[in-house]
Every structure is written in C-alpha cells, then in structure tokens.
Amino acid sequence: MTTPADTETEAARLREAMTMALAEDGVLADPAWHHAVATVPRHRFVPGFFLPRDQVDQQGLTVWEPVTAESDRDRWLAAAYSNTTLITQFDGDNVDWTDPAVRHGGAPTSSSTLPSLVVRMWADADVQEGHTVLEIGTGTGYSTALACQRLGSDGITSIEVDGRRLQTAADALSACGFAPTLAVADGLYGYWPEAPFDRIVAACSFRAVPPALIAQTRPGGKILLTLSGWLYGYARVLLTVAADGTVQGPLLPGTISFMSARTHAAPAFGNPAHWAAGLPETARLAQHGPEWLSAATEEAFHLRFLAQSTIPNAQMTYVGQAVHLVDVVTGSAATLTPHDNGGWAVREGGPVKLWERIEHLLDAYHAAGRPGPETFTLRVHEGGQHLQHPHLPPLPLPCP
C-alpha cells in the first residue's frame, strides 16, 4: 500500500530529475531560481488536472481525462514533474477533484504553466531581491510559490479573477509555508492597495497594455506582458516606465501564448455560413493566401499578431477548405476559397475590407525584409499604443 511518505519520496526524486533536466537546457542559469525549482513541491499545487487522450471523440473534440493522486498516483506525479502545462479548468467551471468527470472539448481557463516558462517569465522581468512584485493570474499558485521561494513572501502580491481558484492556491501556498498578499481582482485593473510595484508580470494575455498597470508601476519599473488578440496571435513585451513618463519596450523573441484575460476574450460570432451568405457573389484573386497566417511556423505565429493590429476585431475560422474572417464590431466579413489556378479567391463585404488590409500588411512586411518580433518596439503614449519598426508604418493596438 502506498503511503503519504512514499508519495513525498517519489515526488522529491522526480523534482530533482526535472530540475536537472531544466538546468541542462539552460533554463536555471541563476542559482537562486535553480534552488527555487528544486525546493517547491509542484504536486501540492495540482491536486488534479486534465490530460488529453490520443484520439478525439466522434465529434472531433479532444477528450480530456482527469488525473489525480487517487485515480493514478504514478501518472499524476510524473505529469506534475514534467515540463508541461497542466490544464486545471475549462470554461470557468469549478472541478470537484474528489469525483472529476471526463471533458469533451472546452476552452481552458486555468492551468499550471510549464516550469521552464514560469522561470523564464520571472527572469525576463529582471526580478531582483527587494523588488515589490505584482503577479497577475495566480492560477494554481505554483508560479507564486517559486517567486516567494526566490524573493520572500513579503514583496509578492498575486491576484486572480476566479475566487475559487485563488482559495485553492492560497491553501497550497500556506501549507508550503508561503504568505504572499493574495486578492480576488481583475488583472485589467491591477491592485491599487499594494501599489506601486517595481515589477508587474502577467500570466494571462491582454489585447493592449492596461493603463492601470502603467499607473501602478514605480518610475524605472518594468511590466512583462503577453499581448494577444482575436486572431490568436501573441507577442511578449517588456515595458519600462521611465521617470519622465515614457513607456516603451521591445517585443521579446519566441512563440509563447497565455490564456486571455477573461474580459479580453474573443466574442462568439455565430455561424460562418450566415456571414458568407451576405457577401458579394463576385470574387477576386487574392494576392496572398491564408497560409501566411495559418501555417504551423514561428513566422505565421508572429504574422497573426501583426495582423491583429490591422484588423483588430476580426476572427478567423475554417470550414472545409474555406477560410472565413468575421468582424463582429463592424459587421465586415471575408471568405477565401481555393482557386482553380492554385491560388485563392476572396469575397469581401462590409465597411472594412478585411483581407485587403491583410494583403497590404503582408506587402509591407515583405518589403521590410520579413522582420522578426525582436525588431519591434511597443510605445505607449497619449495618442494610443503603437508597434514601431524602422521600415514599417506604426501599427496600433486596440484601445485598452
């Protein structure tokens, strides 16, 4: 019979193996972060999570199987100490981990982020001893625990929009001896009672930089955010809030994505066939095909983010061979279908010519030499928020 002591012994062995693997990958160059990962028991922050089955169901939906210590201790521990994101909630639903149910499809709304990314976020934000830190998105509390282990609990504030998730995280943090400031709050507005902060780090994504976060950052402080949009393009930005009021910083390289802040999530748009039915019958030959945005490449990941600045309220979906763009704000739509010559035919309707704007962006992008994310700077000013590049016109972010 397996005892709690056996579980802790096995967890310690797996944690040591994970720490060694991350160190070999260069993730734990800072000895203090190495010690934090080697010390914090991740399994105590994930009493249960969902893992995908190999096959989808009859409707083509991913089947998510709940895993707990009671259902399969070895699988639970192995996953807890893998460098993997563990989904802990779908569609905002509370899970009873004493009797969890299999899920078919659904949108993840909470998780324990893979440890390498957690450490990377804290390191990229240049968090140092003595800093006051605001973490947006407590989630399971594992990331918060690493920060407390590294910096001490006194300077750490972590907020979470879901009160039930925060209570679970608070219990785990307390059981491990950590006592950060915790609060149920919407990350869009930060947390004024503990401001100002030296560092703000968000574990969710935003369509634009929330002004409240800038106002709550001490002069010289930094904000590390993931920016996203309704085309599911992502970019990370490290902003510095200068003493003279200047707020700007570079986009960081890589293909990292986070769940959207719930108030910034994409709206439902209905049936694509309804939108396509209202488009003109006459089509034109597209100058660029949708593969520039849909390919499974780092460049397409980057281009989806840039495209969101051009058509910020559009969403893209696929039905068979057709690609649909739908803008619920302006009522505009576009549909691309394969053309006999091997290209794409496009039909557009509404006040915004959605695919035409994408084509103009792609033309400018190619003319500029196909620049990567690290060549862009985000500047926040009274006139808005703009991505800037030496060889491209400024690209606006949506109004926050």
CSV table of C-alpha atoms in Angstrom, one decimal:
chain,number,residue,atom,x,y,z
A,1,MET,CA,0.0,0.0,0.0
A,2,THR,CA,1.3,3.4,-1.0
A,3,THR,CA,1.7,5.8,2.0
A,4,PRO,CA,1.9,9.7,2.0
A,5,ALA,CA,5.6,9.3,2.8
A,6,ASP,CA,6.1,7.1,-0.3
A,7,THR,CA,4.4,9.8,-2.3
A,8,GLU,CA,6.7,12.6,-1.0
A,9,THR,CA,9.8,10.4,-1.5
A,10,GLU,CA,8.8,9.8,-5.1
A,11,ALA,CA,7.9,13.5,-5.6
A,12,ALA,CA,11.4,14.5,-4.4
A,13,ARG,CA,13.1,12.1,-6.8
A,14,LEU,CA,11.0,13.4,-9.7
A,15,ARG,CA,11.5,17.0,-8.8
A,16,GLU,CA,15.3,16.5,-8.7
A,17,ALA,CA,15.2,14.9,-12.1
A,18,MET,CA,13.1,17.8,-13.5
A,19,THR,CA,15.4,20.3,-12.0
A,20,MET,CA,18.5,18.6,-13.6
A,21,ALA,CA,16.8,18.5,-17.0
A,22,LEU,CA,15.9,22.2,-16.8
A,23,ALA,CA,19.4,23.1,-15.8
A,24,GLU,CA,20.8,21.1,-18.7
A,25,ASP,CA,18.5,23.0,-21.0
A,26,GLY,CA,20.0,26.3,-19.7
A,27,VAL,CA,16.8,27.4,-18.0
A,28,LEU,CA,18.2,27.6,-14.5
A,29,ALA,CA,21.4,29.6,-15.0
A,30,ASP,CA,20.6,31.7,-11.9
A,31,PRO,CA,21.4,29.6,-8.8
A,32,ALA,CA,18.6,31.2,-6.9
A,33,TRP,CA,16.0,30.1,-9.4
A,34,HIS,CA,17.6,26.6,-9.5
A,35,HIS,CA,17.2,26.4,-5.8
A,36,ALA,CA,13.5,27.5,-6.0
A,37,VAL,CA,12.6,24.9,-8.6
A,38,ALA,CA,14.5,22.2,-6.7
A,39,THR,CA,12.6,23.2,-3.5
A,40,VAL,CA,9.0,24.0,-4.3
A,41,PRO,CA,6.8,20.8,-4.5
A,42,ARG,CA,4.7,21.4,-7.6
A,43,HIS,CA,2.5,18.3,-7.0
A,44,ARG,CA,1.0,20.1,-3.9
A,45,PHE,CA,-0.4,22.8,-6.2
A,46,VAL,CA,-2.1,20.4,-8.7
A,47,PRO,CA,-4.4,18.1,-6.8
A,48,GLY,CA,-5.8,17.2,-10.2
A,49,PHE,CA,-5.5,18.2,-13.9
A,50,PHE,CA,-6.6,17.1,-17.3
A,51,LEU,CA,-4.5,15.2,-19.8
A,52,PRO,CA,-5.6,14.7,-23.5
A,53,ARG,CA,-6.3,11.2,-24.8
A,54,ASP,CA,-4.6,10.2,-28.0
A,55,GLN,CA,-7.9,10.0,-30.0
A,56,VAL,CA,-10.6,12.6,-30.4
A,57,ASP,CA,-14.3,11.8,-29.9
A,58,GLN,CA,-16.9,11.2,-32.7
A,59,GLN,CA,-17.5,15.0,-33.0
A,60,GLY,CA,-13.7,15.6,-33.4
A,61,LEU,CA,-13.4,17.1,-29.9
A,62,THR,CA,-10.4,16.5,-27.7
A,63,VAL,CA,-11.1,14.1,-24.9
A,64,TRP,CA,-9.6,15.3,-21.6
A,65,GLU,CA,-9.1,12.7,-18.9
A,66,PRO,CA,-8.9,13.8,-15.3
A,67,VAL,CA,-5.8,12.7,-13.4
A,68,THR,CA,-5.5,12.7,-9.6
A,69,ALA,CA,-3.4,11.0,-6.9
A,70,GLU,CA,-6.3,8.8,-6.1
A,71,SER,CA,-7.0,7.8,-9.7
A,72,ASP,CA,-3.4,7.1,-10.8
A,73,ARG,CA,-0.7,8.3,-8.4
A,74,ASP,CA,2.3,7.5,-10.7
A,75,ARG,CA,0.8,9.2,-13.7
A,76,TRP,CA,-0.2,12.2,-11.6
A,77,LEU,CA,3.3,12.6,-10.1
A,78,ALA,CA,5.1,12.0,-13.5
A,79,ALA,CA,3.0,14.8,-15.1
A,80,ALA,CA,3.4,17.1,-12.2
A,81,TYR,CA,7.2,17.0,-12.6
A,82,SER,CA,7.2,17.2,-16.3
A,83,ASN,CA,8.0,20.4,-18.1
A,84,THR,CA,4.4,20.6,-19.3
A,85,THR,CA,1.4,22.9,-18.8
A,86,LEU,CA,-1.3,21.2,-16.9
A,87,ILE,CA,-4.9,22.2,-17.6
A,88,THR,CA,-6.9,22.5,-14.4
A,89,GLN,CA,-10.1,24.2,-15.5
A,90,PHE,CA,-12.3,24.5,-18.6
A,91,ASP,CA,-14.8,27.2,-19.4
A,92,GLY,CA,-14.6,28.6,-15.9
A,93,ASP,CA,-16.2,25.5,-14.4
A,94,ASN,CA,-15.3,24.5,-10.9
A,95,VAL,CA,-13.9,20.9,-10.6
A,96,ASP,CA,-14.5,18.6,-7.8
A,97,TRP,CA,-11.3,16.7,-7.8
A,98,THR,CA,-12.7,14.0,-5.5
A,99,ASP,CA,-15.0,13.0,-8.3
A,100,PRO,CA,-13.9,14.6,-11.6
A,101,ALA,CA,-15.5,13.9,-14.9
A,102,VAL,CA,-14.0,13.4,-18.4
A,103,ARG,CA,-14.3,16.5,-20.6
A,104,HIS,CA,-15.0,16.6,-24.3
A,105,GLY,CA,-13.6,19.8,-25.8
A,106,GLY,CA,-13.9,23.1,-24.0
A,107,ALA,CA,-11.8,26.2,-23.6
A,108,PRO,CA,-9.0,26.1,-21.0
A,109,THR,CA,-9.4,28.9,-18.4
A,110,SER,CA,-6.8,27.9,-15.8
A,111,SER,CA,-3.6,25.9,-15.7
A,112,SER,CA,-0.3,25.3,-14.1
A,113,THR,CA,2.2,26.8,-16.6
A,114,LEU,CA,5.2,24.6,-17.6
A,115,PRO,CA,8.0,25.3,-15.1
A,116,SER,CA,10.5,26.4,-17.8
A,117,LEU,CA,8.2,29.2,-18.9
A,118,VAL,CA,7.4,30.3,-15.3
A,119,VAL,CA,11.1,30.7,-14.6
A,120,ARG,CA,11.7,32.4,-18.0
A,121,MET,CA,9.0,34.9,-17.2
A,122,TRP,CA,10.4,35.8,-13.8
A,123,ALA,CA,13.9,36.0,-15.3
A,124,ASP,CA,12.9,38.1,-18.3
A,125,ALA,CA,11.2,40.6,-16.0
A,126,ASP,CA,14.6,41.0,-14.2
A,127,VAL,CA,13.0,40.4,-10.8
A,128,GLN,CA,15.6,41.0,-8.0
A,129,GLU,CA,15.7,40.9,-4.2
A,130,GLY,CA,14.0,43.8,-2.7
A,131,HIS,CA,11.5,44.3,-5.5
A,132,THR,CA,7.8,44.6,-4.9
A,133,VAL,CA,6.1,42.4,-7.4
A,134,LEU,CA,2.6,42.1,-8.8
A,135,GLU,CA,1.7,38.8,-10.4
A,136,ILE,CA,-1.5,38.7,-12.5
A,137,GLY,CA,-3.0,35.3,-12.6
A,138,THR,CA,-2.3,33.2,-9.5
A,139,GLY,CA,-3.7,30.1,-11.1
A,140,THR,CA,-2.6,27.1,-9.1
A,141,GLY,CA,-0.1,29.1,-7.1
A,142,TYR,CA,3.0,27.3,-8.3
A,143,SER,CA,4.5,30.3,-10.0
A,144,THR,CA,3.7,32.4,-6.9
A,145,ALA,CA,5.5,29.8,-4.8
A,146,LEU,CA,8.6,30.0,-6.9
A,147,ALA,CA,8.7,33.8,-6.6
A,148,CYS,CA,8.2,33.6,-2.8
A,149,GLN,CA,10.9,31.0,-2.5
A,150,ARG,CA,13.3,33.2,-4.6
A,151,LEU,CA,12.4,36.6,-3.1
A,152,GLY,CA,10.5,36.0,0.1
A,153,SER,CA,6.8,36.4,0.5
A,154,ASP,CA,6.7,40.0,1.8
A,155,GLY,CA,7.2,41.7,-1.6
A,156,ILE,CA,4.9,39.4,-3.6
A,157,THR,CA,1.3,40.3,-4.4
A,158,SER,CA,-0.7,37.9,-6.6
A,159,ILE,CA,-4.2,38.4,-7.9
A,160,GLU,CA,-6.7,36.0,-9.5
A,161,VAL,CA,-10.1,36.8,-11.1
A,162,ASP,CA,-11.6,33.4,-10.0
A,163,GLY,CA,-12.1,33.3,-6.3
A,164,ARG,CA,-12.4,29.5,-6.1
A,165,ARG,CA,-9.1,29.1,-7.9
A,166,LEU,CA,-7.5,31.6,-5.6
A,167,GLN,CA,-8.7,29.8,-2.5
A,168,THR,CA,-7.2,26.5,-3.7
A,169,ALA,CA,-3.9,28.3,-4.4
A,170,ALA,CA,-4.0,30.1,-1.1
A,171,ASP,CA,-4.4,26.8,0.8
A,172,ALA,CA,-1.5,25.2,-1.1
A,173,LEU,CA,0.8,28.3,-0.5
A,174,SER,CA,0.0,28.3,3.2
A,175,ALA,CA,0.7,24.6,3.5
A,176,CYS,CA,4.1,25.1,2.0
A,177,GLY,CA,4.9,28.0,4.3
A,178,PHE,CA,4.4,30.9,1.9
A,179,ALA,CA,2.4,34.0,2.8
A,180,PRO,CA,2.2,36.4,-0.2
A,181,THR,CA,-0.5,39.1,-0.4
A,182,LEU,CA,-3.4,37.4,-2.3
A,183,ALA,CA,-6.6,39.0,-3.7
A,184,VAL,CA,-9.5,38.3,-6.0
A,185,ALA,CA,-9.2,41.0,-8.6
A,186,ASP,CA,-9.3,41.6,-12.4
A,187,GLY,CA,-5.8,41.9,-13.8
A,188,LEU,CA,-7.1,44.6,-16.2
A,189,TYR,CA,-7.1,46.9,-13.2
A,190,GLY,CA,-4.1,45.7,-11.3
A,191,TYR,CA,-4.2,46.0,-7.5
A,192,TRP,CA,-4.1,49.6,-6.1
A,193,PRO,CA,-3.9,48.7,-2.4
A,194,GLU,CA,-0.3,47.3,-2.8
A,195,ALA,CA,0.9,49.7,-5.5
A,196,PRO,CA,3.4,51.0,-6.6
A,197,PHE,CA,5.3,47.9,-7.9
A,198,ASP,CA,8.8,47.5,-9.2
A,199,ARG,CA,7.7,44.7,-11.4
A,200,ILE,CA,4.4,43.5,-12.9
A,201,VAL,CA,4.3,40.1,-14.5
A,202,ALA,CA,1.1,38.7,-16.1
A,203,ALA,CA,0.4,35.0,-16.6
A,204,CYS,CA,-2.6,35.9,-18.9
A,205,SER,CA,-2.7,37.9,-22.1
A,206,PHE,CA,-4.2,41.3,-23.0
A,207,ARG,CA,-5.2,42.9,-26.3
A,208,ALA,CA,-3.4,46.0,-25.2
A,209,VAL,CA,-1.5,47.3,-22.2
A,210,PRO,CA,-4.0,48.2,-19.4
A,211,PRO,CA,-3.4,51.8,-18.3
A,212,ALA,CA,-3.9,50.8,-14.6
A,213,LEU,CA,-0.8,48.7,-14.8
A,214,ILE,CA,1.3,51.6,-16.0
A,215,ALA,CA,-0.1,53.9,-13.3
A,216,GLN,CA,0.8,51.3,-10.7
A,217,THR,CA,4.4,50.8,-11.8
A,218,ARG,CA,7.1,52.7,-9.9
A,219,PRO,CA,9.3,55.0,-12.1
A,220,GLY,CA,12.0,52.9,-13.5
A,221,GLY,CA,9.9,49.8,-13.0
A,222,LYS,CA,9.1,47.1,-15.7
A,223,ILE,CA,6.0,45.4,-16.9
A,224,LEU,CA,6.2,42.0,-18.6
A,225,LEU,CA,3.0,41.2,-20.6
A,226,THR,CA,1.8,38.8,-23.2
A,227,LEU,CA,-0.2,40.6,-25.8
A,228,SER,CA,-2.8,38.7,-27.8
A,229,GLY,CA,-5.9,39.2,-29.9
A,230,TRP,CA,-8.8,37.6,-31.6
A,231,LEU,CA,-6.7,36.0,-34.4
A,232,TYR,CA,-4.8,34.2,-31.6
A,233,GLY,CA,-1.5,35.9,-32.4
A,234,TYR,CA,0.7,36.5,-29.4
A,235,ALA,CA,3.8,38.6,-28.5
A,236,ARG,CA,5.5,39.3,-25.3
A,237,VAL,CA,6.6,42.8,-24.4
A,238,LEU,CA,8.9,44.1,-21.7
A,239,LEU,CA,8.0,47.7,-21.0
A,240,THR,CA,10.0,50.2,-18.9
A,241,VAL,CA,8.0,53.0,-17.2
A,242,ALA,CA,10.6,55.8,-17.2
A,243,ALA,CA,10.7,58.7,-14.7
A,244,ASP,CA,9.8,61.2,-17.5
A,245,GLY,CA,6.6,59.3,-18.2
A,246,THR,CA,7.9,57.5,-21.3
A,247,VAL,CA,6.6,53.9,-21.6
A,248,GLN,CA,8.1,51.7,-24.2
A,249,GLY,CA,10.0,48.5,-24.6
A,250,PRO,CA,10.9,45.7,-27.1
A,251,LEU,CA,8.9,42.6,-28.1
A,252,LEU,CA,10.7,39.5,-27.0
A,253,PRO,CA,11.5,36.6,-29.3
A,254,GLY,CA,9.8,33.2,-29.1
A,255,THR,CA,6.3,31.7,-29.5
A,256,ILE,CA,4.7,31.9,-26.1
A,257,SER,CA,1.0,32.1,-25.6
A,258,PHE,CA,-1.2,32.6,-22.5
A,259,MET,CA,-4.9,32.4,-21.9
A,260,SER,CA,-6.6,35.7,-22.5
A,261,ALA,CA,-7.8,37.8,-19.6
A,262,ARG,CA,-11.5,36.9,-19.4
A,263,THR,CA,-12.6,40.5,-20.2
A,264,HIS,CA,-10.4,40.4,-23.4
A,265,ALA,CA,-11.5,37.0,-24.7
A,266,ALA,CA,-12.9,36.8,-28.2
A,267,PRO,CA,-16.7,37.0,-28.5
A,268,ALA,CA,-18.9,34.4,-30.2
A,269,PHE,CA,-19.6,35.2,-33.8
A,270,GLY,CA,-22.3,32.7,-34.8
A,271,ASN,CA,-22.4,30.6,-38.0
A,272,PRO,CA,-19.7,31.4,-40.6
A,273,ALA,CA,-22.2,30.3,-43.3
A,274,HIS,CA,-24.5,33.1,-42.3
A,275,TRP,CA,-21.7,35.7,-42.8
A,276,ALA,CA,-20.6,34.2,-46.1
A,277,ALA,CA,-24.2,34.3,-47.4
A,278,GLY,CA,-24.2,38.1,-47.3
A,279,LEU,CA,-21.0,38.5,-49.3
A,280,PRO,CA,-20.9,39.7,-52.9
A,281,GLU,CA,-21.0,36.8,-55.5
A,282,THR,CA,-18.1,38.3,-57.4
A,283,ALA,CA,-14.7,37.2,-56.2
A,284,ARG,CA,-11.2,38.4,-57.0
A,285,LEU,CA,-7.9,36.5,-56.9
A,286,ALA,CA,-6.1,37.0,-53.6
A,287,GLN,CA,-2.6,38.5,-53.7
A,288,HIS,CA,-1.6,36.4,-50.6
A,289,GLY,CA,-3.1,33.2,-49.3
A,290,PRO,CA,-4.2,32.4,-45.7
A,291,GLU,CA,-1.3,30.1,-45.2
A,292,TRP,CA,0.8,33.1,-44.3
A,293,LEU,CA,-1.3,33.3,-41.1
A,294,SER,CA,-2.3,29.7,-40.6
A,295,ALA,CA,1.0,27.7,-41.1
A,296,ALA,CA,2.5,26.0,-38.1
A,297,THR,CA,5.6,28.2,-38.1
A,298,GLU,CA,7.1,30.9,-35.9
A,299,GLU,CA,6.7,33.4,-38.8
A,300,ALA,CA,2.9,32.7,-39.0
A,301,PHE,CA,2.7,33.0,-35.2
A,302,HIS,CA,4.3,36.4,-35.5
A,303,LEU,CA,2.2,37.5,-38.5
A,304,ARG,CA,-1.1,36.7,-36.7
A,305,PHE,CA,0.0,39.1,-34.0
A,306,LEU,CA,0.8,41.9,-36.6
A,307,ALA,CA,-2.4,41.2,-38.5
A,308,GLN,CA,-4.4,41.9,-35.3
A,309,SER,CA,-3.2,45.5,-35.5
A,310,THR,CA,-4.6,45.8,-39.0
A,311,ILE,CA,-8.0,44.1,-38.3
A,312,PRO,CA,-8.2,44.1,-34.5
A,313,ASN,CA,-11.8,42.9,-34.3
A,314,ALA,CA,-11.6,40.1,-36.8
A,315,GLN,CA,-11.7,36.3,-36.1
A,316,MET,CA,-10.6,33.6,-38.5
A,317,THR,CA,-12.2,30.1,-38.8
A,318,TYR,CA,-12.0,27.2,-41.2
A,319,VAL,CA,-14.9,25.2,-42.6
A,320,GLY,CA,-13.8,22.6,-45.0
A,321,GLN,CA,-11.4,24.3,-47.5
A,322,ALA,CA,-12.9,27.7,-46.9
A,323,VAL,CA,-11.3,30.3,-44.7
A,324,HIS,CA,-13.7,32.9,-43.1
A,325,LEU,CA,-12.8,36.2,-41.5
A,326,VAL,CA,-15.6,37.7,-39.3
A,327,ASP,CA,-15.7,41.1,-37.6
A,328,VAL,CA,-18.5,41.3,-35.1
A,329,VAL,CA,-17.8,45.0,-34.3
A,330,THR,CA,-18.1,46.5,-37.9
A,331,GLY,CA,-20.2,43.7,-39.5
A,332,SER,CA,-17.4,43.0,-42.1
A,333,ALA,CA,-16.6,39.6,-43.4
A,334,ALA,CA,-14.4,37.9,-46.0
A,335,THR,CA,-14.2,34.3,-47.3
A,336,LEU,CA,-11.3,32.7,-49.1
A,337,THR,CA,-11.7,29.5,-51.2
A,338,PRO,CA,-9.2,27.6,-53.3
A,339,HIS,CA,-9.0,28.9,-56.9
A,340,ASP,CA,-8.6,26.7,-59.9
A,341,ASN,CA,-5.2,28.2,-60.7
A,342,GLY,CA,-3.8,27.0,-57.3
A,343,GLY,CA,-4.3,30.4,-55.6
A,344,TRP,CA,-7.2,31.7,-53.5
A,345,ALA,CA,-10.4,33.6,-54.5
A,346,VAL,CA,-11.6,36.1,-52.0
A,347,ARG,CA,-15.0,37.7,-51.5
A,348,GLU,CA,-15.3,40.6,-49.1
A,349,GLY,CA,-18.2,42.7,-47.7
A,350,GLY,CA,-18.9,45.3,-45.1
A,351,PRO,CA,-17.2,48.7,-44.3
A,352,VAL,CA,-13.8,47.1,-43.7
A,353,LYS,CA,-12.1,45.1,-46.5
A,354,LEU,CA,-10.6,42.6,-44.1
A,355,TRP,CA,-8.4,40.5,-46.5
A,356,GLU,CA,-7.3,43.6,-48.4
A,357,ARG,CA,-5.9,45.0,-45.2
A,358,ILE,CA,-4.0,41.8,-44.6
A,359,GLU,CA,-2.6,41.9,-48.1
A,360,HIS,CA,-1.3,45.5,-47.5
A,361,LEU,CA,0.3,44.3,-44.3
A,362,LEU,CA,2.0,41.3,-46.0
A,363,ASP,CA,3.2,43.6,-48.8
A,364,ALA,CA,4.8,45.9,-46.3
A,365,TYR,CA,6.2,43.0,-44.3
A,366,HIS,CA,7.9,41.5,-47.3
A,367,ALA,CA,9.3,44.9,-48.4
A,368,ALA,CA,10.8,45.4,-44.9
A,369,GLY,CA,12.7,42.1,-45.1
A,370,ARG,CA,10.2,40.0,-43.1
A,371,PRO,CA,11.3,41.4,-39.7
A,372,GLY,CA,11.1,39.2,-36.6
A,373,PRO,CA,9.3,40.2,-33.3
A,374,GLU,CA,12.6,41.3,-31.6
A,375,THR,CA,12.9,44.1,-34.2
A,376,PHE,CA,9.7,45.8,-33.0
A,377,THR,CA,9.2,48.3,-30.1
A,378,LEU,CA,5.9,49.0,-28.4
A,379,ARG,CA,5.4,52.6,-27.4
A,380,VAL,CA,2.5,53.7,-25.1
A,381,HIS,CA,1.6,57.4,-25.3
A,382,GLU,CA,-1.3,59.8,-25.1
A,383,GLY,CA,-2.2,59.0,-28.7
A,384,GLY,CA,-2.5,55.3,-28.1
A,385,GLN,CA,-0.3,52.2,-28.2
A,386,HIS,CA,1.7,51.5,-31.4
A,387,LEU,CA,4.1,48.9,-32.6
A,388,GLN,CA,7.1,50.7,-34.2
A,389,HIS,CA,9.6,49.4,-36.7
A,390,PRO,CA,12.2,51.4,-38.7
A,391,HIS,CA,10.8,50.1,-42.0
A,392,LEU,CA,7.1,49.9,-41.4
A,393,PRO,CA,4.3,52.4,-40.6
A,394,PRO,CA,3.2,52.3,-36.9
A,395,LEU,CA,0.8,49.6,-36.1
A,396,PRO,CA,-1.9,50.4,-33.5
A,397,LEU,CA,-3.1,48.1,-30.7
A,398,PRO,CA,-6.8,48.1,-29.9
A,399,CYS,CA,-7.9,50.8,-27.3
A,400,PRO,CA,-7.5,49.2,-23.9
